[in-house]
Amino acid sequence: MAGIQVVGNTNNTTAAEVEVNTNALRTVVRPNDYGSLGIYHEGANNGTTAMSAGLAAAAPIFSFRWGNASNLALVKRVLFEMGSGGTGFTAGSAQFNMFVARSFTVSDSGGSSILATGNGNKLRTSMGTTLLTDLRISATGTLTAGTRTLDVNPIGSISVPISATTSAQFVPVKSTLFDQRVAEYPLVLAQNEGFVIQATVPATGVWFFGVQLTWEELASF
Amino acid sequence: MAPIGTAQISGKANAGPAEVELNTLALRRVIRPTDCTVYGSYSGAAFQNIVVPTLGATFTLSGTGLHLAIFLWPRAASVAIVKKATVSMMRYGTVNAAGFFNLQLSRVIQDQGATIIAGDVITPPSTHTTLNAVTITPSNLRTNQPTSGAWFAIAPTSSAHVGNLRFVDSANVATVLQPVTRGDPNPVAAQGANLTTTAGTGIGPVALWDTAAGNYPIVLQQNQGLVFDLTATGVVIGTAENIDFGVSMQWDEANINNVAY
């Protein structure tokens, strides 16, 4: 029995195919329609100078603030890695927690701004420049919290044992703090919302860390 | 056989229509998350120092078992759709015994008639005093979503009660314990490791449950839940010792009439 073919928009004489053996309709998954905005990916680390020893517990080391009133930021993926430097830790454990920040009306300060400008960190040059308000990472010490309210519990958490070994990778590269894949709900941020990564590490040691993140800026979702 | 006609697929607000790729003949589509209607999508995580009790050569859930965290879905006419569950465990301080340790995730069903509400006390087995579990407050993945209806808790830190959790009918706490009836004879997932007496060794972080697109998630109906447990074999712990335990979950909450589960 014959059926109806599905043809395209511009390609309105091109019919979608059905596989011979599985009878499955061929489809292709596309990213969200970003319109005049864009989709961005950034990798960052605290630099060539290690994080100093003696960081206070639950210190903010990475901050993402969305202050745009008209659009949404969809955080899809936040990956983390960490290792010791030339001075070892007192053996113990470390925790790295990602918290959603709401009522985020004043950006964190300190560290290094890694907010892209121009074509920076776009996944396609023709996308719009990011409208992100603030993006920063620690250099050698804690960031200074702005005005924000963190959720009670983290949205993602990494806990690892820490030994006294120097130059050791304690959190493997690309460890997941947050990773929403196809069909999973992203972290949707409206105006004055964001997220913060906090660190608790043992005494004595100096250390390095890196963060990779992917986010989308959309007019609606 | 020749088709009887062609059709374009148009949207509701946007007339579109959807495009078909010129060379691959594939219909363009975008995948959206589950429509949770009146509910939403949530993530919760917590970390805790927990005292492991003085136990014998083995400990399992049927014996003096060690529950570390519990996720319960108490809401009627709705489901919790569990997408991910990640755990980690590390022994620290004075480590007394080597052996094979195992973190596992099990589906449980609450005894009929028992009603758990958020904040219910958790009574450990035996004669230990009643202690409150540490509630893990979920985060909405979008602020305008309602507060989660799940009850998610981690074992508290206390040398008095040994870190075990059981959940019971709050009306019967003082008298009869109504332990959870385990729904599955075997865990949903498990991750083990052979641990030495070296402090700082452990398990994970590891995803005990991770639903990829197209795969079936864990769907919990009212009064069903998940328990995160620590078991061990060949281990004789002479004295109590300490573990660091971390747990993280992501799930959707949906009206049972509006979601195809």
Coordinates of C-alpha atoms in Angstrom, one line a residue:
Chain A
M1 CA 0.0 0.0 0.0
A2 CA 1.4 3.4 -1.0
G3 CA 1.7 6.2 1.5
I4 CA 2.4 9.8 1.7
Q5 CA 6.0 11.1 1.4
V6 CA 7.3 13.8 3.7
V7 CA 9.0 16.5 1.7
G8 CA 11.0 19.5 2.9
N9 CA 10.6 23.2 3.1
T10 CA 13.1 24.6 0.6
N11 CA 13.7 21.1 -0.7
N12 CA 10.1 20.6 -1.3
T13 CA 10.5 18.0 -3.9
T14 CA 12.9 15.9 -1.8
A15 CA 11.2 13.2 0.1
A16 CA 12.6 11.7 3.3
E17 CA 13.7 8.1 3.0
V18 CA 12.5 5.0 4.8
E19 CA 15.1 2.4 5.5
V20 CA 14.7 -0.8 3.5
N21 CA 15.1 -3.3 6.3
T22 CA 14.1 -1.5 9.4
N23 CA 11.3 0.6 7.9
A24 CA 12.6 3.5 10.0
L25 CA 12.1 7.0 8.8
R26 CA 15.4 8.8 8.3
T27 CA 15.7 11.9 10.4
V28 CA 18.6 14.1 11.5
V29 CA 18.8 15.8 14.9
R30 CA 19.6 19.4 14.8
P31 CA 20.7 21.7 17.6
N32 CA 18.2 24.2 19.1
D33 CA 17.4 27.1 16.8
Y34 CA 19.5 29.9 18.3
G35 CA 18.2 32.6 15.9
S36 CA 20.4 35.7 16.1
L37 CA 22.0 34.5 19.4
G38 CA 24.4 31.6 19.6
I39 CA 25.9 28.5 21.1
Y40 CA 29.2 28.7 22.9
H41 CA 31.9 26.5 24.4
E42 CA 34.8 27.6 26.6
G43 CA 37.7 25.8 28.3
A44 CA 39.5 27.6 31.0
N45 CA 42.0 26.9 33.8
N46 CA 43.4 28.9 36.7
G47 CA 46.6 29.6 34.8
T48 CA 50.3 28.8 35.2
T49 CA 50.5 29.8 38.9
A50 CA 49.0 27.3 41.2
M51 CA 46.1 27.9 43.5
S52 CA 47.6 28.8 46.9
A53 CA 47.4 26.6 49.9
G54 CA 44.9 27.2 52.6
L55 CA 41.8 27.9 50.6
A56 CA 38.8 28.3 52.8
A57 CA 36.2 25.6 52.7
A58 CA 33.5 26.0 50.0
A59 CA 35.4 28.8 48.3
P60 CA 34.0 30.0 45.0
I61 CA 36.5 29.3 42.2
F62 CA 34.3 29.7 39.0
S63 CA 31.3 31.9 38.4
F64 CA 28.8 32.2 35.5
R65 CA 26.3 35.0 35.7
W66 CA 23.4 35.7 33.2
G67 CA 22.1 39.2 33.5
N68 CA 20.3 39.5 30.2
A69 CA 16.7 40.5 30.6
S70 CA 15.3 39.4 27.2
N71 CA 16.8 35.9 26.6
L72 CA 17.7 32.7 28.2
A73 CA 21.0 30.9 28.8
L74 CA 20.9 27.1 28.7
V75 CA 23.8 25.5 30.4
K76 CA 24.3 22.1 28.8
R77 CA 27.7 20.8 30.1
V78 CA 30.2 21.6 32.9
L79 CA 33.3 19.5 33.1
F80 CA 36.0 19.7 35.7
E81 CA 39.6 18.6 36.4
M82 CA 42.1 19.1 39.2
G83 CA 45.6 18.2 40.1
S84 CA 48.2 19.0 42.7
G85 CA 51.2 21.3 42.1
G86 CA 54.7 21.3 43.5
T87 CA 53.7 21.3 47.2
G88 CA 51.6 18.3 48.3
F89 CA 48.5 18.3 50.3
T90 CA 47.9 16.9 53.7
A91 CA 46.1 13.7 52.8
G92 CA 42.3 14.0 52.9
S93 CA 39.5 14.6 50.6
A94 CA 38.3 17.3 48.3
Q95 CA 34.9 18.3 47.1
F96 CA 33.9 20.4 44.1
N97 CA 30.3 21.4 44.0
M98 CA 28.3 23.2 41.4
F99 CA 25.5 25.4 42.8
V100 CA 22.7 27.1 40.9
A101 CA 22.8 30.8 41.8
R102 CA 19.5 32.7 41.8
S103 CA 18.8 36.4 42.5
F104 CA 22.3 36.9 41.1
T105 CA 22.2 40.6 40.9
V106 CA 25.9 41.5 41.4
S107 CA 28.6 39.5 39.7
D108 CA 31.4 37.8 41.7
S109 CA 34.8 39.5 41.5
G110 CA 38.4 38.6 41.7
G111 CA 40.3 36.0 39.7
S112 CA 40.4 36.4 36.0
S113 CA 37.5 37.3 33.7
I114 CA 37.2 34.8 30.8
L115 CA 34.1 36.5 29.3
A116 CA 34.4 36.2 25.5
T117 CA 34.1 39.2 23.2
G118 CA 33.6 39.5 19.5
N119 CA 33.7 36.0 17.9
G120 CA 35.2 34.5 21.0
N121 CA 34.0 31.0 21.9
K122 CA 31.2 30.9 19.3
L123 CA 30.7 27.5 17.7
R124 CA 30.0 29.4 14.5
T125 CA 31.4 32.8 13.6
S126 CA 28.1 34.0 12.3
M127 CA 26.5 33.6 15.7
G128 CA 25.9 36.6 17.9
T129 CA 28.5 37.7 20.4
T130 CA 27.7 36.1 23.8
L131 CA 25.3 38.2 25.9
L132 CA 26.7 36.5 29.1
T133 CA 27.2 39.1 31.8
D134 CA 30.1 37.7 33.7
L135 CA 32.3 34.6 33.5
R136 CA 35.4 34.3 35.7
I137 CA 37.8 31.8 37.2
S138 CA 40.1 31.9 40.1
A139 CA 43.7 32.6 39.5
T140 CA 45.5 31.8 42.8
G141 CA 42.8 32.2 45.4
T142 CA 39.1 32.4 46.0
L143 CA 36.7 34.6 44.1
T144 CA 34.7 37.2 46.0
A145 CA 31.0 36.5 46.0
G146 CA 28.7 39.1 44.6
T147 CA 25.1 39.2 45.4
R148 CA 23.4 35.9 44.9
T149 CA 21.5 33.1 46.6
L150 CA 22.8 29.6 46.1
D151 CA 20.5 26.6 46.1
V152 CA 20.7 24.6 49.3
N153 CA 22.3 21.6 47.7
P154 CA 24.6 21.5 44.7
I155 CA 23.4 20.5 41.3
G156 CA 26.5 18.5 40.6
S157 CA 29.3 17.3 42.9
I158 CA 32.7 15.7 42.7
S159 CA 34.3 14.1 45.8
V160 CA 37.8 12.6 45.5
P161 CA 40.5 11.3 47.9
I162 CA 43.6 13.5 48.1
S163 CA 47.1 12.2 48.8
A164 CA 50.3 14.0 49.5
T165 CA 51.7 13.3 46.1
T166 CA 52.8 16.3 44.1
S167 CA 51.9 16.8 40.5
A168 CA 49.1 14.2 40.6
Q169 CA 45.8 14.3 38.8
F170 CA 43.2 13.9 41.4
V171 CA 40.1 14.8 39.4
P172 CA 40.4 13.1 35.9
V173 CA 40.2 15.3 32.9
K174 CA 36.6 16.0 31.7
S175 CA 35.0 14.8 34.9
T176 CA 31.4 15.6 35.0
L177 CA 29.8 18.2 37.2
F178 CA 26.8 18.7 34.9
D179 CA 26.2 17.0 31.5
Q180 CA 22.7 17.2 29.9
R181 CA 22.5 15.3 26.7
V182 CA 19.9 14.9 24.0
A183 CA 16.3 15.0 25.4
E184 CA 17.5 16.0 28.9
Y185 CA 16.5 19.2 30.5
P186 CA 19.3 21.8 30.5
L187 CA 19.9 24.3 33.3
V188 CA 17.7 27.2 32.0
L189 CA 18.8 30.5 33.4
A190 CA 16.7 33.6 33.2
Q191 CA 17.9 37.1 34.1
N192 CA 20.1 37.3 37.1
E193 CA 20.7 33.6 37.5
G194 CA 23.8 31.6 37.1
F195 CA 26.0 29.0 38.7
V196 CA 29.1 28.9 40.9
I197 CA 31.6 26.1 41.4
Q198 CA 32.9 25.9 45.0
A199 CA 36.0 24.0 46.2
T200 CA 37.0 22.5 49.5
V201 CA 40.5 21.1 49.5
P202 CA 42.8 19.8 52.3
A203 CA 45.5 22.0 53.8
T204 CA 49.0 22.6 52.6
G205 CA 48.9 21.8 48.9
V206 CA 48.9 24.0 45.9
W207 CA 46.8 22.9 42.9
F208 CA 45.6 23.6 39.4
F209 CA 42.1 23.1 38.0
G210 CA 40.3 23.5 34.7
V211 CA 36.7 23.9 33.6
Q212 CA 35.0 23.3 30.3
L213 CA 31.5 24.4 29.6
T214 CA 28.9 24.5 26.8
W215 CA 25.9 26.8 26.9
E216 CA 23.3 28.1 24.5
E217 CA 21.7 31.6 24.4
L218 CA 18.2 31.4 23.1
A219 CA 15.2 33.8 22.8
S220 CA 12.9 31.2 24.2
F221 CA 12.9 27.6 25.3
Chain B
M1 CA 5.3 1.6 -5.5
A2 CA 4.7 5.2 -6.3
P3 CA 3.5 7.3 -3.4
I4 CA 0.0 8.6 -3.5
G5 CA 1.1 12.1 -2.6
T6 CA 3.5 14.3 -0.6
A7 CA 3.0 16.3 2.6
Q8 CA 5.0 18.8 4.5
I9 CA 5.1 18.9 8.2
S10 CA 4.1 22.3 9.7
G11 CA 4.3 23.5 13.2
K12 CA 1.7 24.9 15.5
A13 CA 2.8 28.5 15.8
N14 CA 5.4 28.3 13.1
A15 CA 4.1 27.2 9.7
G16 CA 7.6 25.9 8.8
P17 CA 7.5 23.4 7.3
A18 CA 10.3 21.0 8.5
E19 CA 13.2 20.6 6.1
V20 CA 14.4 17.4 4.4
E21 CA 18.2 17.3 3.8
L22 CA 19.1 17.3 0.2
N23 CA 21.7 14.6 0.2
T24 CA 20.9 12.4 3.1
L25 CA 17.1 12.6 2.6
A26 CA 16.8 13.0 6.3
L27 CA 14.0 14.9 7.9
R28 CA 15.3 17.6 10.2
R29 CA 14.1 17.4 13.8
V30 CA 15.1 18.8 17.2
I31 CA 14.8 16.7 20.3
R32 CA 13.2 18.4 23.3
P33 CA 13.2 17.2 27.0
T34 CA 10.2 15.4 28.4
D35 CA 7.1 17.5 28.7
C36 CA 6.7 17.6 32.5
T37 CA 3.5 19.7 32.2
V38 CA 2.8 21.0 35.7
Y39 CA 6.0 19.6 37.2
G40 CA 9.7 19.9 36.2
S41 CA 13.2 18.6 36.0
Y42 CA 15.5 18.5 39.0
S43 CA 19.0 17.7 40.3
G44 CA 20.2 17.0 43.8
A45 CA 23.6 16.2 45.2
A46 CA 25.1 15.9 48.7
F47 CA 28.3 14.8 50.4
Q48 CA 28.6 13.4 53.9
N49 CA 31.1 12.0 56.3
I50 CA 29.5 8.8 57.6
V51 CA 30.5 6.5 60.4
V52 CA 30.6 2.9 59.3
P53 CA 29.5 0.7 62.2
T54 CA 31.3 -2.1 63.9
L55 CA 30.2 -5.0 61.8
G56 CA 31.0 -8.6 61.2
A57 CA 32.6 -10.4 58.3
T58 CA 29.9 -9.4 55.9
F59 CA 27.1 -6.9 55.9
T60 CA 24.2 -6.8 53.6
L61 CA 20.9 -5.1 53.4
S62 CA 19.1 -8.1 54.7
G63 CA 21.2 -8.2 57.8
T64 CA 22.7 -5.1 59.4
G65 CA 22.8 -3.4 56.0
L66 CA 24.1 0.1 55.4
H67 CA 21.8 2.5 53.6
L68 CA 23.6 5.7 52.7
A69 CA 20.9 7.6 50.8
I70 CA 17.3 7.2 50.0
F71 CA 15.2 8.7 47.2
L72 CA 11.4 8.4 47.6
W73 CA 8.6 9.4 45.4
P74 CA 5.5 10.0 47.5
R75 CA 3.3 12.0 45.2
A76 CA 0.1 10.5 43.9
A77 CA -1.0 10.5 40.2
S78 CA 2.5 11.3 39.1
V79 CA 5.9 9.7 38.4
A80 CA 9.5 10.4 39.1
I81 CA 11.6 9.6 36.0
V82 CA 15.2 9.0 37.2
K83 CA 17.8 9.8 34.6
K84 CA 21.1 9.7 36.4
A85 CA 22.5 8.6 39.7
T86 CA 26.2 9.0 40.5
V87 CA 28.0 8.0 43.7
S88 CA 31.4 8.0 45.3
M89 CA 32.8 6.6 48.5
M90 CA 36.2 7.0 50.2
R91 CA 37.5 5.6 53.4
Y92 CA 39.6 8.0 55.4
G93 CA 41.2 8.3 58.8
T94 CA 41.9 4.9 60.5
V95 CA 41.1 2.2 58.0
N96 CA 40.7 -1.1 59.8
A97 CA 40.1 -3.8 57.2
A98 CA 40.7 -4.6 53.6
G99 CA 38.0 -6.3 51.5
F100 CA 35.6 -6.0 48.6
F101 CA 33.3 -3.1 49.0
N102 CA 30.3 -2.5 46.8
L103 CA 28.0 0.5 46.2
Q104 CA 24.7 -0.5 44.8
L105 CA 21.4 1.0 43.8
S106 CA 18.2 -0.8 44.5
R107 CA 14.5 -0.2 43.8
V108 CA 12.3 -0.3 46.8
I109 CA 8.6 -0.2 47.4
Q110 CA 7.2 1.3 50.6
D111 CA 4.9 -0.8 52.6
Q112 CA 1.3 -0.3 51.7
G113 CA -0.4 2.0 54.1
A114 CA 2.7 3.8 55.2
T115 CA 2.9 7.4 54.2
I116 CA 6.2 9.2 54.1
I117 CA 6.3 12.9 54.1
A118 CA 9.2 15.2 53.8
G119 CA 11.1 15.6 57.0
D120 CA 9.9 12.3 58.5
V121 CA 12.2 10.9 61.1
I122 CA 14.4 8.0 60.2
T123 CA 14.7 5.4 62.8
P124 CA 17.7 3.1 62.5
P125 CA 17.4 -0.5 63.4
S126 CA 18.1 -1.9 66.8
T127 CA 18.1 0.3 69.8
H128 CA 19.6 3.4 68.4
T129 CA 17.8 6.6 69.0
T130 CA 15.7 8.3 66.4
L131 CA 17.7 10.7 64.3
N132 CA 16.7 12.9 61.4
A133 CA 18.1 12.1 58.0
V134 CA 19.8 14.9 56.2
T135 CA 17.4 16.1 53.6
I136 CA 18.9 16.9 50.2
T137 CA 17.0 19.8 48.7
P138 CA 16.6 19.4 44.9
S139 CA 17.4 22.2 42.6
N140 CA 14.9 23.1 39.9
L141 CA 16.6 23.1 36.5
R142 CA 14.4 26.1 35.7
T143 CA 13.3 28.6 38.4
N144 CA 9.7 28.7 37.3
Q145 CA 9.2 25.0 37.9
P146 CA 7.5 24.0 41.1
T147 CA 9.3 22.6 44.1
S148 CA 10.2 19.0 43.8
G149 CA 7.8 16.4 45.3
A150 CA 10.6 14.0 45.9
W151 CA 12.1 13.1 49.3
F152 CA 15.8 12.7 49.0
A153 CA 18.0 12.2 52.0
I154 CA 21.5 11.1 53.0
A155 CA 22.6 9.4 56.1
P156 CA 23.6 11.8 58.8
T157 CA 27.0 12.0 60.5
S158 CA 26.9 10.5 63.9
S159 CA 28.9 8.0 65.8
A160 CA 25.8 7.2 67.7
H161 CA 23.7 5.7 65.0
V162 CA 26.2 4.2 62.6
G163 CA 25.0 5.9 59.4
N164 CA 22.1 3.6 58.5
L165 CA 18.8 4.8 57.2
R166 CA 15.4 3.2 57.2
F167 CA 12.3 5.0 56.4
V168 CA 9.1 4.3 58.3
D169 CA 5.6 5.4 58.8
S170 CA 5.9 8.5 60.9
A171 CA 2.8 7.5 62.8
N172 CA 4.5 4.3 64.0
V173 CA 8.0 5.5 64.7
A174 CA 7.7 4.9 68.4
T175 CA 6.3 1.4 68.1
V176 CA 6.5 -0.7 65.1
L177 CA 9.1 -0.3 62.5
Q178 CA 7.8 -0.7 58.9
P179 CA 10.9 -1.3 56.9
V180 CA 10.7 -0.9 53.2
T181 CA 9.7 -3.9 51.2
R182 CA 12.4 -4.4 48.6
G183 CA 10.7 -4.6 45.2
D184 CA 13.6 -6.1 43.3
P185 CA 15.6 -9.1 44.5
N186 CA 18.7 -7.8 42.9
P187 CA 20.1 -4.2 42.7
V188 CA 19.4 -2.1 39.7
A189 CA 23.1 -1.3 39.5
A190 CA 26.3 -1.9 41.5
Q191 CA 29.9 -0.9 41.4
G192 CA 32.5 -2.6 43.6
A193 CA 36.2 -2.4 44.3
N194 CA 38.8 -4.3 46.3
L195 CA 40.0 -1.8 48.9
T196 CA 43.1 -2.0 51.0
T197 CA 43.7 -0.6 54.4
T198 CA 45.1 2.5 52.9
A199 CA 43.2 5.6 53.8
G200 CA 42.0 7.5 50.8
T201 CA 41.0 4.6 48.7
G202 CA 37.4 4.2 47.6
I203 CA 34.9 3.7 44.8
G204 CA 34.0 6.2 42.1
P205 CA 32.8 8.7 41.3
V206 CA 30.8 6.4 39.1
A207 CA 27.4 6.6 37.5
L208 CA 25.3 3.8 38.9
W209 CA 22.5 4.8 36.6
D210 CA 22.7 6.9 33.4
T211 CA 19.9 7.0 30.9
A212 CA 21.0 7.8 27.4
A213 CA 18.5 9.2 24.9
G214 CA 16.2 6.5 23.6
N215 CA 16.8 4.3 26.6
Y216 CA 14.3 3.6 29.3
P217 CA 14.8 5.5 32.6
I218 CA 13.8 4.3 36.0
V219 CA 10.2 5.2 36.5
L220 CA 9.0 5.5 40.1
Q221 CA 5.3 5.6 40.9
Q222 CA 3.9 6.7 44.2
N223 CA 5.5 5.2 47.2
Q224 CA 8.4 3.7 45.3
G225 CA 12.0 4.7 45.6
L226 CA 15.6 4.0 45.3
V227 CA 18.1 3.1 48.0
F228 CA 21.9 3.6 47.8
D229 CA 23.6 0.9 49.8
L230 CA 27.1 0.0 50.9
T231 CA 27.8 -3.7 51.2
A232 CA 31.0 -5.7 51.7
T233 CA 32.3 -9.2 51.8
G234 CA 35.3 -10.6 53.5
V235 CA 35.6 -7.5 55.6
V236 CA 35.9 -7.6 59.4
I237 CA 35.8 -4.1 60.7
G238 CA 37.0 -4.3 64.3
T239 CA 36.0 -0.8 65.2
A240 CA 33.9 1.9 63.5
E241 CA 35.6 3.8 60.7
N242 CA 34.7 6.7 58.5
I243 CA 33.8 7.1 54.9
D244 CA 33.1 10.1 52.8
F245 CA 30.0 9.4 50.6
G246 CA 28.8 11.5 47.8
V247 CA 25.6 11.1 45.8
S248 CA 24.0 13.0 42.9
M249 CA 20.8 12.4 41.0
Q250 CA 18.8 14.0 38.2
W251 CA 15.2 13.2 37.5
D252 CA 12.0 14.6 35.9
E253 CA 8.6 14.7 37.7
A254 CA 5.5 14.4 35.5
N255 CA 1.8 14.0 35.8
I256 CA 1.0 10.3 35.1
N257 CA -1.8 11.2 32.7
N258 CA 0.3 13.5 30.6
V259 CA 3.5 11.5 30.1
A260 CA 3.9 8.4 28.1
Y261 CA 5.4 6.2 30.9

